[in-house]
mmCIF file with all atom_site columns, C-alpha atoms in Angstrom:
data_model
loop_
_atom_site.group_PDB
_atom_site.id
_atom_site.type_symbol
_atom_site.label_atom_id
_atom_site.label_alt_id
_atom_site.label_comp_id
_atom_site.label_asym_id
_atom_site.label_entity_id
_atom_site.label_seq_id
_atom_site.pdbx_PDB_ins_code
_atom_site.Cartn_x
_atom_site.Cartn_y
_atom_site.Cartn_z
_atom_site.occupancy
_atom_site.B_iso_or_equiv
_atom_site.pdbx_formal_charge
_atom_site.auth_seq_id
_atom_site.auth_comp_id
_atom_site.auth_asym_id
_atom_site.auth_atom_id
_atom_site.pdbx_PDB_model_num
ATOM 1   C CA . ALA A 1 1   ? 118.149 105.462 72.697  1.00 61.00 ? 194 ALA A CA 1
ATOM 2   C CA . LYS A 1 2   ? 119.174 103.726 69.461  1.00 63.00 ? 195 LYS A CA 1
ATOM 3   C CA . HIS A 1 3   ? 117.962 106.535 67.216  1.00 76.00 ? 196 HIS A CA 1
ATOM 4   C CA . THR A 1 4   ? 117.705 109.654 69.488  1.00 86.00 ? 197 THR A CA 1
ATOM 5   C CA . ASP A 1 5   ? 120.133 111.991 71.185  1.00 92.00 ? 198 ASP A CA 1
ATOM 6   C CA . GLY A 1 6   ? 118.253 112.202 74.464  1.00 95.00 ? 199 GLY A CA 1
ATOM 7   C CA . LEU A 1 7   ? 115.289 111.222 76.678  1.00 96.00 ? 200 LEU A CA 1
ATOM 8   C CA . LEU A 1 8   ? 112.823 113.303 78.716  1.00 97.00 ? 201 LEU A CA 1
ATOM 9   C CA . VAL A 1 9   ? 111.921 111.009 81.569  1.00 97.00 ? 202 VAL A CA 1
ATOM 10  C CA . HIS A 1 10  ? 108.417 111.235 82.834  1.00 97.00 ? 203 HIS A CA 1
ATOM 11  C CA . GLY A 1 11  ? 108.070 112.895 86.235  1.00 97.00 ? 204 GLY A CA 1
ATOM 12  C CA . PHE A 1 12  ? 106.359 109.825 87.684  1.00 98.00 ? 205 PHE A CA 1
ATOM 13  C CA . THR A 1 13  ? 109.600 107.934 88.323  1.00 97.00 ? 206 THR A CA 1
ATOM 14  C CA . THR A 1 14  ? 112.130 107.296 91.055  1.00 98.00 ? 207 THR A CA 1
ATOM 15  C CA . ALA A 1 15  ? 115.898 107.148 91.467  1.00 98.00 ? 208 ALA A CA 1
ATOM 16  C CA . GLN A 1 16  ? 115.566 103.399 91.779  1.00 98.00 ? 209 GLN A CA 1
ATOM 17  C CA . TYR A 1 17  ? 113.356 103.022 88.620  1.00 98.00 ? 210 TYR A CA 1
ATOM 18  C CA . LEU A 1 18  ? 115.840 105.235 86.704  1.00 97.00 ? 211 LEU A CA 1
ATOM 19  C CA . ARG A 1 19  ? 118.868 103.068 87.853  1.00 97.00 ? 212 ARG A CA 1
ATOM 20  C CA . ASP A 1 20  ? 117.170 99.609  87.463  1.00 98.00 ? 213 ASP A CA 1
ATOM 21  C CA . VAL A 1 21  ? 114.773 100.075 84.444  1.00 98.00 ? 214 VAL A CA 1
ATOM 22  C CA . THR A 1 22  ? 115.207 103.193 82.457  1.00 97.00 ? 215 THR A CA 1
ATOM 23  C CA . LEU A 1 23  ? 118.957 103.660 82.241  1.00 96.00 ? 216 LEU A CA 1
ATOM 24  C CA . PRO A 1 24  ? 119.744 99.961  81.327  1.00 97.00 ? 217 PRO A CA 1
ATOM 25  C CA . GLN A 1 25  ? 117.270 100.377 78.508  1.00 95.00 ? 218 GLN A CA 1
ATOM 26  C CA . VAL A 1 26  ? 119.092 103.533 77.368  1.00 94.00 ? 219 VAL A CA 1
ATOM 27  C CA . GLU A 1 27  ? 122.508 101.869 77.632  1.00 94.00 ? 220 GLU A CA 1
ATOM 28  C CA . ALA A 1 28  ? 121.273 98.980  75.543  1.00 94.00 ? 221 ALA A CA 1
ATOM 29  C CA . GLY A 1 29  ? 119.920 101.269 72.848  1.00 92.00 ? 222 GLY A CA 1
ATOM 30  C CA . LEU A 1 30  ? 123.194 103.168 72.863  1.00 93.00 ? 223 LEU A CA 1
ATOM 31  C CA . ALA A 1 31  ? 125.246 100.011 72.756  1.00 93.00 ? 224 ALA A CA 1
ATOM 32  C CA . ALA A 1 32  ? 123.147 98.765  69.739  1.00 92.00 ? 225 ALA A CA 1
ATOM 33  C CA . SER A 1 33  ? 123.939 101.899 67.884  1.00 91.00 ? 226 SER A CA 1
ATOM 34  C CA . GLY A 1 34  ? 127.631 102.032 68.709  1.00 92.00 ? 227 GLY A CA 1
ATOM 35  C CA . ARG A 1 35  ? 127.286 105.188 70.906  1.00 92.00 ? 228 ARG A CA 1
ATOM 36  C CA . THR A 1 36  ? 128.261 106.051 74.430  1.00 91.00 ? 229 THR A CA 1
ATOM 37  C CA . ARG A 1 37  ? 126.278 107.589 77.301  1.00 92.00 ? 230 ARG A CA 1
ATOM 38  C CA . GLY A 1 38  ? 128.271 110.823 76.861  1.00 91.00 ? 231 GLY A CA 1
ATOM 39  C CA . ALA A 1 39  ? 126.424 111.238 73.441  1.00 86.00 ? 232 ALA A CA 1
ATOM 40  C CA . PHE A 1 40  ? 122.962 111.144 75.072  1.00 94.00 ? 233 PHE A CA 1
ATOM 41  C CA . THR A 1 41  ? 121.121 113.480 77.334  1.00 96.00 ? 234 THR A CA 1
ATOM 42  C CA . VAL A 1 42  ? 118.753 112.341 80.093  1.00 97.00 ? 235 VAL A CA 1
ATOM 43  C CA . SER A 1 43  ? 116.424 115.072 81.288  1.00 97.00 ? 236 SER A CA 1
ATOM 44  C CA . TYR A 1 44  ? 114.249 114.464 84.296  1.00 97.00 ? 237 TYR A CA 1
ATOM 45  C CA . PRO A 1 45  ? 111.510 116.697 85.701  1.00 97.00 ? 238 PRO A CA 1
ATOM 46  C CA . GLY A 1 46  ? 111.672 115.592 89.225  1.00 98.00 ? 239 GLY A CA 1
ATOM 47  C CA . LEU A 1 47  ? 108.972 116.240 91.764  1.00 98.00 ? 240 LEU A CA 1
ATOM 48  C CA . VAL A 1 48  ? 109.945 118.661 94.426  1.00 98.00 ? 241 VAL A CA 1
ATOM 49  C CA . ALA A 1 49  ? 107.932 119.755 97.476  1.00 98.00 ? 242 ALA A CA 1
ATOM 50  C CA . THR A 1 50  ? 109.385 122.899 99.188  1.00 98.00 ? 243 THR A CA 1
ATOM 51  C CA . GLY A 1 51  ? 108.330 126.354 100.205 1.00 96.00 ? 244 GLY A CA 1
ATOM 52  C CA . VAL A 1 52  ? 109.461 129.590 101.972 1.00 93.00 ? 245 VAL A CA 1
ATOM 53  C CA . ASP A 1 53  ? 108.380 128.279 105.425 1.00 94.00 ? 246 ASP A CA 1
ATOM 54  C CA . GLY A 1 54  ? 106.739 125.309 107.113 1.00 93.00 ? 247 GLY A CA 1
ATOM 55  C CA . ALA A 1 55  ? 103.186 126.245 105.873 1.00 95.00 ? 248 ALA A CA 1
ATOM 56  C CA . GLY A 1 56  ? 104.524 126.639 102.324 1.00 95.00 ? 249 GLY A CA 1
ATOM 57  C CA . VAL A 1 57  ? 106.147 123.201 102.453 1.00 96.00 ? 250 VAL A CA 1
ATOM 58  C CA . ALA A 1 58  ? 103.023 121.644 103.839 1.00 97.00 ? 251 ALA A CA 1
ATOM 59  C CA . ASP A 1 59  ? 100.987 123.183 101.007 1.00 97.00 ? 252 ASP A CA 1
ATOM 60  C CA . ALA A 1 60  ? 103.524 121.943 98.468  1.00 98.00 ? 253 ALA A CA 1
ATOM 61  C CA . VAL A 1 61  ? 103.503 118.434 99.966  1.00 98.00 ? 254 VAL A CA 1
ATOM 62  C CA . LEU A 1 62  ? 99.704  118.305 99.579  1.00 98.00 ? 255 LEU A CA 1
ATOM 63  C CA . ALA A 1 63  ? 99.963  119.257 95.958  1.00 98.00 ? 256 ALA A CA 1
ATOM 64  C CA . VAL A 1 64  ? 102.742 116.680 95.234  1.00 98.00 ? 257 VAL A CA 1
ATOM 65  C CA . ARG A 1 65  ? 100.630 113.971 96.970  1.00 98.00 ? 258 ARG A CA 1
ATOM 66  C CA . LYS A 1 66  ? 97.770  114.764 94.677  1.00 98.00 ? 259 LYS A CA 1
ATOM 67  C CA . GLN A 1 67  ? 100.053 114.593 91.670  1.00 98.00 ? 260 GLN A CA 1
ATOM 68  C CA . ILE A 1 68  ? 101.503 111.214 92.745  1.00 98.00 ? 261 ILE A CA 1
ATOM 69  C CA . ALA A 1 69  ? 97.908  109.936 93.300  1.00 98.00 ? 262 ALA A CA 1
ATOM 70  C CA . PHE A 1 70  ? 96.850  111.075 89.919  1.00 98.00 ? 263 PHE A CA 1
ATOM 71  C CA . TYR A 1 71  ? 99.823  109.392 88.152  1.00 98.00 ? 264 TYR A CA 1
ATOM 72  C CA . GLY A 1 72  ? 99.686  106.359 90.431  1.00 98.00 ? 265 GLY A CA 1
ATOM 73  C CA . ALA A 1 73  ? 96.122  105.653 89.217  1.00 98.00 ? 266 ALA A CA 1
ATOM 74  C CA . THR A 1 74  ? 97.248  105.405 85.562  1.00 97.00 ? 267 THR A CA 1
ATOM 75  C CA . PRO A 1 75  ? 97.686  101.772 84.397  1.00 97.00 ? 268 PRO A CA 1
ATOM 76  C CA . ALA A 1 76  ? 100.621 102.672 82.172  1.00 96.00 ? 269 ALA A CA 1
ATOM 77  C CA . TYR A 1 77  ? 102.568 103.930 85.202  1.00 97.00 ? 270 TYR A CA 1
ATOM 78  C CA . ARG A 1 78  ? 101.918 100.866 87.513  1.00 97.00 ? 271 ARG A CA 1
ATOM 79  C CA . GLY A 1 79  ? 105.402 99.472  86.754  1.00 97.00 ? 272 GLY A CA 1
ATOM 80  C CA . VAL A 1 80  ? 106.998 102.146 88.862  1.00 98.00 ? 273 VAL A CA 1
ATOM 81  C CA . LEU A 1 81  ? 104.858 101.329 91.777  1.00 98.00 ? 274 LEU A CA 1
ATOM 82  C CA . ASP A 1 82  ? 105.380 97.542  91.254  1.00 98.00 ? 275 ASP A CA 1
ATOM 83  C CA . LEU A 1 83  ? 109.157 97.983  91.347  1.00 98.00 ? 276 LEU A CA 1
ATOM 84  C CA . HIS A 1 84  ? 108.769 99.446  94.880  1.00 98.00 ? 277 HIS A CA 1
ATOM 85  C CA . GLY A 1 85  ? 106.223 96.739  96.067  1.00 98.00 ? 278 GLY A CA 1
ATOM 86  C CA . TRP A 1 86  ? 103.223 99.239  95.771  1.00 98.00 ? 279 TRP A CA 1
ATOM 87  C CA . GLY A 1 87  ? 101.243 97.472  93.100  1.00 97.00 ? 280 GLY A CA 1
ATOM 88  C CA . ASP A 1 88  ? 98.257  97.359  95.443  1.00 98.00 ? 281 ASP A CA 1
ATOM 89  C CA . LEU A 1 89  ? 98.372  101.088 95.751  1.00 98.00 ? 282 LEU A CA 1
ATOM 90  C CA . HIS A 1 90  ? 97.969  101.427 92.077  1.00 98.00 ? 283 HIS A CA 1
ATOM 91  C CA . THR A 1 91  ? 94.926  99.116  92.119  1.00 98.00 ? 284 THR A CA 1
ATOM 92  C CA . GLU A 1 92  ? 93.212  101.123 94.830  1.00 98.00 ? 285 GLU A CA 1
ATOM 93  C CA . LEU A 1 93  ? 94.063  104.524 93.310  1.00 98.00 ? 286 LEU A CA 1
ATOM 94  C CA . HIS A 1 94  ? 92.829  103.297 89.938  1.00 98.00 ? 287 HIS A CA 1
ATOM 95  C CA . ARG A 1 95  ? 89.423  102.200 91.452  1.00 98.00 ? 288 ARG A CA 1
ATOM 96  C CA . LEU A 1 96  ? 89.132  105.445 93.446  1.00 98.00 ? 289 LEU A CA 1
ATOM 97  C CA . SER A 1 97  ? 89.831  107.445 90.183  1.00 98.00 ? 290 SER A CA 1
ATOM 98  C CA . LYS A 1 98  ? 86.922  105.819 88.529  1.00 97.00 ? 291 LYS A CA 1
ATOM 99  C CA . VAL A 1 99  ? 84.496  107.286 91.099  1.00 98.00 ? 292 VAL A CA 1
ATOM 100 C CA . GLY A 1 100 ? 86.324  110.606 91.249  1.00 97.00 ? 293 GLY A CA 1
ATOM 101 C CA . ASP A 1 101 ? 87.397  110.174 95.032  1.00 98.00 ? 294 ASP A CA 1
ATOM 102 C CA . TRP A 1 102 ? 90.476  112.369 94.673  1.00 97.00 ? 295 TRP A CA 1
ATOM 103 C CA . ASN A 1 103 ? 90.619  113.297 98.408  1.00 97.00 ? 296 ASN A CA 1
ATOM 104 C CA . THR A 1 104 ? 90.900  109.632 99.401  1.00 98.00 ? 297 THR A CA 1
ATOM 105 C CA . MET A 1 105 ? 93.455  109.006 96.617  1.00 98.00 ? 298 MET A CA 1
ATOM 106 C CA . THR A 1 106 ? 95.554  111.874 97.979  1.00 98.00 ? 299 THR A CA 1
ATOM 107 C CA . SER A 1 107 ? 95.360  110.507 101.493 1.00 98.00 ? 300 SER A CA 1
ATOM 108 C CA . LEU A 1 108 ? 96.657  107.170 100.403 1.00 98.00 ? 301 LEU A CA 1
ATOM 109 C CA . ILE A 1 109 ? 99.997  108.637 99.363  1.00 98.00 ? 302 ILE A CA 1
ATOM 110 C CA . GLU A 1 110 ? 101.821 107.948 102.553 1.00 98.00 ? 303 GLU A CA 1
ATOM 111 C CA . ASP A 1 111 ? 105.202 109.588 103.498 1.00 98.00 ? 304 ASP A CA 1
ATOM 112 C CA . ASP A 1 112 ? 107.371 106.632 102.287 1.00 98.00 ? 305 ASP A CA 1
ATOM 113 C CA . VAL A 1 113 ? 105.724 106.977 98.823  1.00 98.00 ? 306 VAL A CA 1
ATOM 114 C CA . LEU A 1 114 ? 105.903 110.705 98.866  1.00 98.00 ? 307 LEU A CA 1
ATOM 115 C CA . ASN A 1 115 ? 109.651 110.777 99.781  1.00 98.00 ? 308 ASN A CA 1
ATOM 116 C CA . THR A 1 116 ? 110.511 108.102 97.240  1.00 98.00 ? 309 THR A CA 1
ATOM 117 C CA . PHE A 1 117 ? 108.840 110.076 94.256  1.00 98.00 ? 310 PHE A CA 1
ATOM 118 C CA . ALA A 1 118 ? 109.669 113.528 95.438  1.00 98.00 ? 311 ALA A CA 1
ATOM 119 C CA . VAL A 1 119 ? 112.470 115.611 97.104  1.00 98.00 ? 312 VAL A CA 1
ATOM 120 C CA . VAL A 1 120 ? 110.808 117.137 100.117 1.00 98.00 ? 313 VAL A CA 1
ATOM 121 C CA . GLY A 1 121 ? 112.120 119.806 102.492 1.00 96.00 ? 314 GLY A CA 1
ATOM 122 C CA . GLU A 1 122 ? 113.316 123.312 102.992 1.00 95.00 ? 315 GLU A CA 1
ATOM 123 C CA . PRO A 1 123 ? 114.873 124.916 99.962  1.00 94.00 ? 316 PRO A CA 1
ATOM 124 C CA . LYS A 1 124 ? 118.417 124.821 101.290 1.00 90.00 ? 317 LYS A CA 1
ATOM 125 C CA . ALA A 1 125 ? 118.278 120.960 101.742 1.00 94.00 ? 318 ALA A CA 1
ATOM 126 C CA . VAL A 1 126 ? 116.414 120.302 98.428  1.00 96.00 ? 319 VAL A CA 1
ATOM 127 C CA . GLY A 1 127 ? 119.344 120.982 96.038  1.00 95.00 ? 320 GLY A CA 1
ATOM 128 C CA . ALA A 1 128 ? 121.770 118.720 97.896  1.00 94.00 ? 321 ALA A CA 1
ATOM 129 C CA . GLU A 1 129 ? 119.146 115.978 98.054  1.00 96.00 ? 322 GLU A CA 1
ATOM 130 C CA . ILE A 1 130 ? 118.490 116.234 94.258  1.00 97.00 ? 323 ILE A CA 1
ATOM 131 C CA . VAL A 1 131 ? 122.245 115.907 93.647  1.00 96.00 ? 324 VAL A CA 1
ATOM 132 C CA . ARG A 1 132 ? 122.525 112.877 96.090  1.00 95.00 ? 325 ARG A CA 1
ATOM 133 C CA . ARG A 1 133 ? 119.709 110.943 94.316  1.00 96.00 ? 326 ARG A CA 1
ATOM 134 C CA . PHE A 1 134 ? 120.317 111.790 90.737  1.00 96.00 ? 327 PHE A CA 1
ATOM 135 C CA . ALA A 1 135 ? 123.957 112.685 90.184  1.00 94.00 ? 328 ALA A CA 1
ATOM 136 C CA . GLY A 1 136 ? 125.342 110.341 87.532  1.00 92.00 ? 329 GLY A CA 1
ATOM 137 C CA . GLN A 1 137 ? 121.819 109.326 86.393  1.00 95.00 ? 330 GLN A CA 1
ATOM 138 C CA . VAL A 1 138 ? 120.481 112.459 84.802  1.00 96.00 ? 331 VAL A CA 1
ATOM 139 C CA . ASP A 1 139 ? 122.162 115.341 82.874  1.00 95.00 ? 332 ASP A CA 1
ATOM 140 C CA . ARG A 1 140 ? 119.342 117.778 83.335  1.00 95.00 ? 333 ARG A CA 1
ATOM 141 C CA . PHE A 1 141 ? 117.014 118.177 86.278  1.00 95.00 ? 334 PHE A CA 1
ATOM 142 C CA . THR A 1 142 ? 114.027 120.412 86.219  1.00 94.00 ? 335 THR A CA 1
ATOM 143 C CA . LEU A 1 143 ? 112.038 121.298 89.343  1.00 96.00 ? 336 LEU A CA 1
ATOM 144 C CA . TYR A 1 144 ? 108.600 119.720 88.840  1.00 98.00 ? 337 TYR A CA 1
ATOM 145 C CA . THR A 1 145 ? 106.338 121.676 91.129  1.00 98.00 ? 338 THR A CA 1
ATOM 146 C CA . PRO A 1 146 ? 102.504 121.092 90.655  1.00 98.00 ? 339 PRO A CA 1
ATOM 147 C CA . TYR A 1 147 ? 102.004 124.198 92.682  1.00 97.00 ? 340 TYR A CA 1
ATOM 148 C CA . GLU A 1 148 ? 103.311 127.862 92.557  1.00 95.00 ? 341 GLU A CA 1
ATOM 149 C CA . LEU A 1 149 ? 106.894 128.154 93.556  1.00 96.00 ? 342 LEU A CA 1
ATOM 150 C CA . ASP A 1 150 ? 108.186 131.661 93.748  1.00 93.00 ? 343 ASP A CA 1
ATOM 151 C CA . ASP A 1 151 ? 111.492 132.679 92.036  1.00 94.00 ? 344 ASP A CA 1
ATOM 152 C CA . ALA A 1 152 ? 113.205 133.518 95.295  1.00 93.00 ? 345 ALA A CA 1
ATOM 153 C CA . THR A 1 153 ? 112.667 129.954 96.575  1.00 94.00 ? 346 THR A CA 1
ATOM 154 C CA . ARG A 1 154 ? 113.665 128.410 93.388  1.00 93.00 ? 347 ARG A CA 1
ATOM 155 C CA . ALA A 1 155 ? 116.929 130.599 93.338  1.00 93.00 ? 348 ALA A CA 1
ATOM 156 C CA . GLN A 1 156 ? 117.845 128.945 96.719  1.00 92.00 ? 349 GLN A CA 1
ATOM 157 C CA . ILE A 1 157 ? 117.779 125.575 95.095  1.00 94.00 ? 350 ILE A CA 1
ATOM 158 C CA . VAL A 1 158 ? 119.110 125.762 91.558  1.00 91.00 ? 351 VAL A CA 1
ATOM 159 C CA . PRO A 1 159 ? 122.674 126.988 92.404  1.00 89.00 ? 352 PRO A CA 1
ATOM 160 C CA . ASP A 1 160 ? 123.194 123.856 94.652  1.00 83.00 ? 353 ASP A CA 1
ATOM 161 C CA . ILE A 1 161 ? 122.229 121.683 91.613  1.00 86.00 ? 354 ILE A CA 1
ATOM 162 C CA . HIS A 1 162 ? 124.551 123.559 89.241  1.00 83.00 ? 355 HIS A CA 1
ATOM 163 C CA . THR A 1 163 ? 127.545 123.376 91.510  1.00 76.00 ? 356 THR A CA 1
ATOM 164 C CA . ALA A 1 164 ? 127.396 119.601 91.867  1.00 59.00 ? 357 ALA A CA 1
#
């Protein structure tokens, strides 16, 4: 933050990690350069699992679990899991990734992990939850959907974020 005008946060983060780790580092860099937070843009592509109906949400949840498992296996991202007390999950995901057992990895992403890393739900509820979690922390939020999300569903979410 000392020499830049913004930060694109990695999608494998959580509201708590932003609050406790990322943003304090941003603030320190801004202070060191004599700037304020208003002169800096934090952009976050947040994981979202939603769909037009229950089956669509279920498919999205599976895709997001897979994405979380993939990132969770990466040693560089262990710190996010450690912050939440899930360091052992990283160890197991990393081990399984070495043998290519992606199905087991996906099955290890339990609901508490899923719901901490992703906003999950029907389109009308998702926008409000994004705002609740990230207002005041990020300036720009992009829907990170590692699955096909149709424009009509996206259109139900985005206005709720913009009006916040």
